[in-house]
Tab-separated table of C-alpha atoms in Angstrom:
chain	number	residue	atom	x	y	z
A	486	MET	CA	-0.393	0.021	0.181
A	487	ALA	CA	1.992	2.941	-1.209
A	488	GLY	CA	1.536	6.259	-3.311
A	489	MET	CA	-0.123	8.353	-0.868
A	490	SER	CA	-0.720	11.818	-0.844
A	491	SER	CA	-1.090	14.276	2.085
A	492	HIS	CA	-3.603	13.432	4.326
A	493	SER	CA	-4.971	16.203	4.273
A	494	ALA	CA	-6.628	15.727	0.790
A	495	LEU	CA	-10.549	14.168	0.986
A	496	THR	CA	-9.783	10.153	0.623
A	497	VAL	CA	-13.537	8.182	0.917
A	498	GLY	CA	-12.840	4.613	1.252
A	499	PHE	CA	-15.843	2.215	0.283
A	500	ASP	CA	-16.728	-1.449	0.436
A	501	LEU	CA	-17.537	-3.349	-1.963
A	502	ASP	CA	-20.130	-6.580	-1.952
A	503	MET	CA	-23.398	-4.726	-1.350
A	504	THR	CA	-22.053	-1.341	-1.382
A	505	LEU	CA	-20.507	-0.336	-4.398
A	506	ILE	CA	-21.751	-3.933	-6.258
A	507	ASP	CA	-24.520	-6.534	-6.012
A	508	SER	CA	-22.456	-9.651	-5.946
A	509	ARG	CA	-25.449	-11.914	-4.543
A	510	PRO	CA	-26.102	-13.414	-8.164
A	511	GLY	CA	-22.305	-14.081	-9.052
A	512	ILE	CA	-21.620	-15.487	-5.857
A	513	LYS	CA	-24.524	-17.976	-5.506
A	514	ALA	CA	-23.694	-19.063	-9.148
A	515	ALA	CA	-19.709	-19.542	-7.762
A	516	TYR	CA	-21.305	-21.507	-4.627
A	517	GLU	CA	-23.262	-23.725	-6.638
A	518	ALA	CA	-20.257	-24.080	-8.894
A	519	LEU	CA	-18.207	-25.526	-5.961
A	520	SER	CA	-21.011	-27.103	-4.175
A	521	ALA	CA	-20.871	-29.134	-7.617
A	522	ARG	CA	-17.605	-29.761	-7.356
A	523	THR	CA	-17.083	-30.631	-4.065
A	524	GLY	CA	-20.367	-32.948	-3.702
A	525	THR	CA	-21.224	-30.969	-0.749
A	526	TYR	CA	-24.730	-29.352	-0.139
A	527	ILE	CA	-24.263	-25.700	-0.055
A	528	ASP	CA	-27.453	-22.992	0.396
A	529	SER	CA	-26.386	-20.382	-1.665
A	530	ASP	CA	-29.570	-18.708	-1.431
A	531	LEU	CA	-29.097	-18.602	2.367
A	532	ALA	CA	-25.382	-17.792	2.045
A	533	ILE	CA	-25.838	-14.663	-0.159
A	534	THR	CA	-28.080	-13.085	2.541
A	535	ARG	CA	-25.135	-12.754	4.754
A	536	LEU	CA	-22.283	-11.499	2.832
A	537	GLY	CA	-19.515	-9.308	4.359
A	538	PRO	CA	-17.358	-11.039	6.202
A	539	PRO	CA	-14.529	-13.203	4.834
A	540	LEU	CA	-15.173	-16.272	2.648
A	541	GLU	CA	-14.138	-18.606	5.665
A	542	GLN	CA	-16.943	-17.306	7.765
A	543	GLU	CA	-19.574	-19.024	5.414
A	544	LEU	CA	-17.796	-22.201	4.874
A	545	VAL	CA	-17.299	-23.487	7.893
A	546	HIS	CA	-21.233	-23.585	7.671
A	547	TRP	CA	-20.669	-26.275	5.247
A	548	PHE	CA	-17.289	-27.953	5.532
A	549	PRO	CA	-15.476	-29.157	8.297
A	550	ASP	CA	-12.687	-27.003	9.333
A	551	GLU	CA	-9.606	-28.919	8.277
A	552	ARG	CA	-11.025	-28.542	4.859
A	553	VAL	CA	-12.002	-24.670	4.762
A	554	GLU	CA	-8.398	-23.147	3.809
A	555	GLU	CA	-8.549	-26.058	1.250
A	556	ILE	CA	-12.074	-25.139	0.129
A	557	GLY	CA	-11.239	-21.427	0.062
A	558	GLU	CA	-8.650	-21.784	-2.110
A	559	LEU	CA	-10.754	-23.700	-4.842
A	560	TYR	CA	-13.590	-21.189	-4.265
A	561	ARG	CA	-11.489	-18.358	-5.311
A	562	GLU	CA	-9.824	-19.986	-8.195
A	563	ILE	CA	-13.441	-20.556	-9.857
A	564	TYR	CA	-14.828	-17.498	-8.828
A	565	PRO	CA	-13.480	-15.396	-11.464
A	566	GLU	CA	-15.429	-17.810	-14.220
A	567	TYR	CA	-18.717	-17.785	-12.290
A	568	ALA	CA	-19.100	-14.929	-10.279
A	569	ILE	CA	-17.966	-12.021	-12.344
A	570	ALA	CA	-20.089	-11.626	-15.313
A	571	PRO	CA	-23.533	-12.001	-13.765
A	572	THR	CA	-22.874	-9.038	-10.919
A	573	LEU	CA	-24.217	-5.899	-11.407
A	574	ALA	CA	-23.071	-2.137	-9.889
A	575	MET	CA	-25.045	-0.863	-6.848
A	576	LYS	CA	-27.781	2.020	-7.658
A	577	GLY	CA	-25.573	5.110	-7.720
A	578	ALA	CA	-22.465	3.547	-7.033
A	579	ARG	CA	-20.652	5.191	-10.218
A	580	GLU	CA	-21.940	8.475	-9.232
A	581	ALA	CA	-20.804	7.925	-5.752
A	582	ILE	CA	-17.242	7.589	-6.950
A	583	GLU	CA	-17.696	10.463	-9.306
A	584	ALA	CA	-18.736	12.600	-6.658
A	585	VAL	CA	-15.536	12.180	-4.651
A	586	ARG	CA	-13.509	13.313	-7.798
A	587	ARG	CA	-15.668	16.422	-8.760
A	588	ALA	CA	-14.254	17.253	-4.996
A	589	GLY	CA	-10.841	16.771	-5.920
A	590	GLY	CA	-10.519	13.677	-3.725
A	591	ARG	CA	-9.540	9.652	-3.905
A	592	ALA	CA	-12.299	7.103	-4.145
A	593	ILE	CA	-10.447	3.842	-2.459
A	594	VAL	CA	-11.870	0.639	-1.830
A	595	VAL	CA	-11.458	-1.358	1.005
A	596	THR	CA	-12.800	-5.024	1.346
A	597	ALA	CA	-12.477	-8.576	2.941
A	598	LYS	CA	-12.673	-9.863	-0.783
A	599	HIS	CA	-9.700	-11.738	-2.651
A	600	GLU	CA	-8.134	-8.666	-3.822
A	601	PRO	CA	-7.346	-9.767	-7.471
A	602	ASN	CA	-10.898	-11.097	-7.760
A	603	ALA	CA	-12.816	-7.408	-6.320
A	604	LYS	CA	-9.839	-5.758	-9.050
A	605	LEU	CA	-11.591	-7.963	-11.369
A	606	HIS	CA	-15.145	-7.049	-10.610
A	607	LEU	CA	-14.913	-2.857	-10.851
A	608	SER	CA	-12.969	-3.529	-14.042
A	609	HIS	CA	-15.689	-5.283	-15.649
A	610	LEU	CA	-18.450	-2.960	-14.241
A	611	GLY	CA	-16.153	0.094	-15.280
A	612	ILE	CA	-15.548	1.713	-11.500
A	613	GLU	CA	-12.573	3.539	-11.435
A	614	ALA	CA	-11.211	3.294	-7.582
A	615	ASP	CA	-7.565	5.113	-6.654
A	616	ALA	CA	-7.032	2.111	-4.801
A	617	VAL	CA	-7.861	-1.129	-3.682
A	618	ILE	CA	-6.853	-2.817	-0.869
A	619	GLY	CA	-8.560	-6.644	0.150
A	620	TRP	CA	-8.594	-9.214	2.786
A	621	LEU	CA	-9.207	-6.574	5.184
A	622	TRP	CA	-12.822	-7.218	7.407
A	623	ALA	CA	-14.277	-5.089	10.334
A	624	GLU	CA	-11.369	-3.629	12.696
A	625	ALA	CA	-8.214	-4.640	10.188
A	626	LYS	CA	-10.080	-2.237	7.598
A	627	ALA	CA	-8.751	0.260	9.574
A	628	GLU	CA	-5.023	-0.384	8.509
A	629	ALA	CA	-5.905	0.558	4.744
A	630	LEU	CA	-8.241	3.355	5.698
A	631	ARG	CA	-4.916	4.714	8.199
A	632	GLU	CA	-2.369	4.484	5.336
A	633	TYR	CA	-4.262	6.443	2.766
A	634	GLY	CA	-5.508	8.817	5.323
A	635	ALA	CA	-9.292	8.204	4.544
A	636	THR	CA	-11.745	10.397	6.838
A	637	VAL	CA	-15.135	8.350	5.329
A	638	TYR	CA	-15.590	5.115	4.869
A	639	VAL	CA	-19.273	4.176	3.436
A	640	GLY	CA	-20.126	0.868	3.980
A	641	ASP	CA	-22.615	-1.920	4.344
A	642	HIS	CA	-22.127	-3.895	7.302
A	643	THR	CA	-21.442	-3.447	11.248
A	644	GLY	CA	-18.214	-4.744	10.367
A	645	ASP	CA	-17.761	-1.748	7.975
A	646	VAL	CA	-18.976	0.621	11.002
A	647	ARG	CA	-16.148	-0.840	13.163
A	648	GLY	CA	-12.941	-0.273	10.761
A	649	ALA	CA	-14.340	3.016	10.622
A	650	ARG	CA	-14.443	3.686	13.972
A	651	THR	CA	-11.316	1.716	14.760
A	652	ALA	CA	-9.290	4.702	11.983
A	653	GLY	CA	-11.188	7.409	13.098
A	654	ALA	CA	-12.593	8.079	10.343
A	655	LEU	CA	-16.688	9.298	9.628
A	656	SER	CA	-18.593	5.835	9.163
A	657	VAL	CA	-21.365	6.263	6.683
A	658	ALA	CA	-23.523	3.441	5.981
A	659	VAL	CA	-25.904	2.629	3.536
A	660	ALA	CA	-28.890	0.154	4.027
A	661	THR	CA	-28.533	-1.832	1.082
A	662	GLY	CA	-26.629	-5.290	2.641
A	663	PRO	CA	-27.635	-7.240	5.508
A	664	CYS	CA	-27.746	-4.882	8.104
A	665	ALA	CA	-31.140	-2.669	8.555
A	666	ALA	CA	-30.673	0.920	8.910
A	667	ASP	CA	-31.562	0.433	13.118
A	668	GLU	CA	-28.861	-1.582	13.283
A	669	LEU	CA	-26.115	0.316	11.601
A	670	LEU	CA	-26.950	2.731	13.729
A	671	THR	CA	-26.566	0.861	16.873
A	672	ALA	CA	-23.224	-0.048	15.720
A	673	GLY	CA	-22.227	3.502	15.859
A	674	ALA	CA	-22.780	4.557	12.014
A	675	ASP	CA	-22.082	8.647	11.869
A	676	VAL	CA	-24.373	8.409	9.330
A	677	VAL	CA	-27.099	5.669	7.590
A	678	LEU	CA	-28.645	6.479	3.884
A	679	ASP	CA	-30.908	3.879	2.461
A	680	ASP	CA	-28.679	3.739	-0.941
A	681	LEU	CA	-25.517	5.237	-2.646
A	682	THR	CA	-27.928	7.803	-4.664
A	683	ALA	CA	-27.851	10.042	-1.714
A	684	PHE	CA	-24.303	10.042	-1.442
A	685	PRO	CA	-23.285	12.946	-3.837
A	686	VAL	CA	-25.969	15.240	-1.744
A	687	TRP	CA	-24.402	14.209	1.133
A	688	LEU	CA	-20.731	14.435	0.302
A	689	SER	CA	-21.348	18.214	-0.828
A	690	GLY	CA	-22.523	18.669	2.814
A	691	TYR	CA	-19.816	17.417	4.454
A	692	ILE	CA	-17.351	19.152	2.634
A	693	GLY	CA	-19.157	22.579	3.029
A	694	ASP	CA	-18.876	21.900	6.576
A	695	ARG	CA	-15.601	20.858	6.950
A	696	THR	CA	-14.572	24.020	4.902
A	697	ALA	CA	-16.516	26.462	6.909
A	698	GLY	CA	-15.290	24.493	9.896
C-alpha cells in the first residue's frame, strides 16, 4: 500500500460487496459451482444473505474445519469464471465515486474480498478506484483507511462501521446489505443512507461543513 498523497486531501473509502456492487447473483453461481465440484450441499440462497465477513466464516457452515482452507482456495480459483459476469453495480455506485473525484478527492476500495477478484469486479463494471485493498475485514480495515488517510468510510455492514471507527474515520453506512438501518446506527454509524444515490448530496454538505469549520 503505497503512493499516498497528503492526509489533508479528501480520501473516501468504500466497501465492495453490497456497497458498490450487488454480487449476490455472482456469488450464488460460484457457490453452486463449488457445491457441484465438491459434492457438498451449500444453501447458496442463504449464504448470499450474509455477505460481508471473510469467505471462511461462511465455509465453516458447510465444510469441516480441516477443509476450509483448501475449499477457500478452490472457491477463489473458480470465482472469476462464475461470479464476475452476473454481478451488477449498485444503484448510485458510479455517481458516488464521481462525486468524490469532482470534489478533488480520491476514492479507495477496502474489502474483505480476495483482492484480485475485487479488481476484476471493478474492471468489469467500469468502476475506477484510486486503490483497491483486499483481505481486510471489520477492525482490520482501519489498517488501509489509516494508511491512505481516509476520513470517511462507506459500507453496508456493522463490520464496516467498526472498521471506520477504529480508523477514526466518519462511518457512512448504506442500508443496502444484510444490516438494517437501525442495526447500523446501533453499531455506531455516524450517517445512514438508504443507498448510494444519496451520497453525492451528503458529500457536498460534508465538504461544506469542513470548509466552514
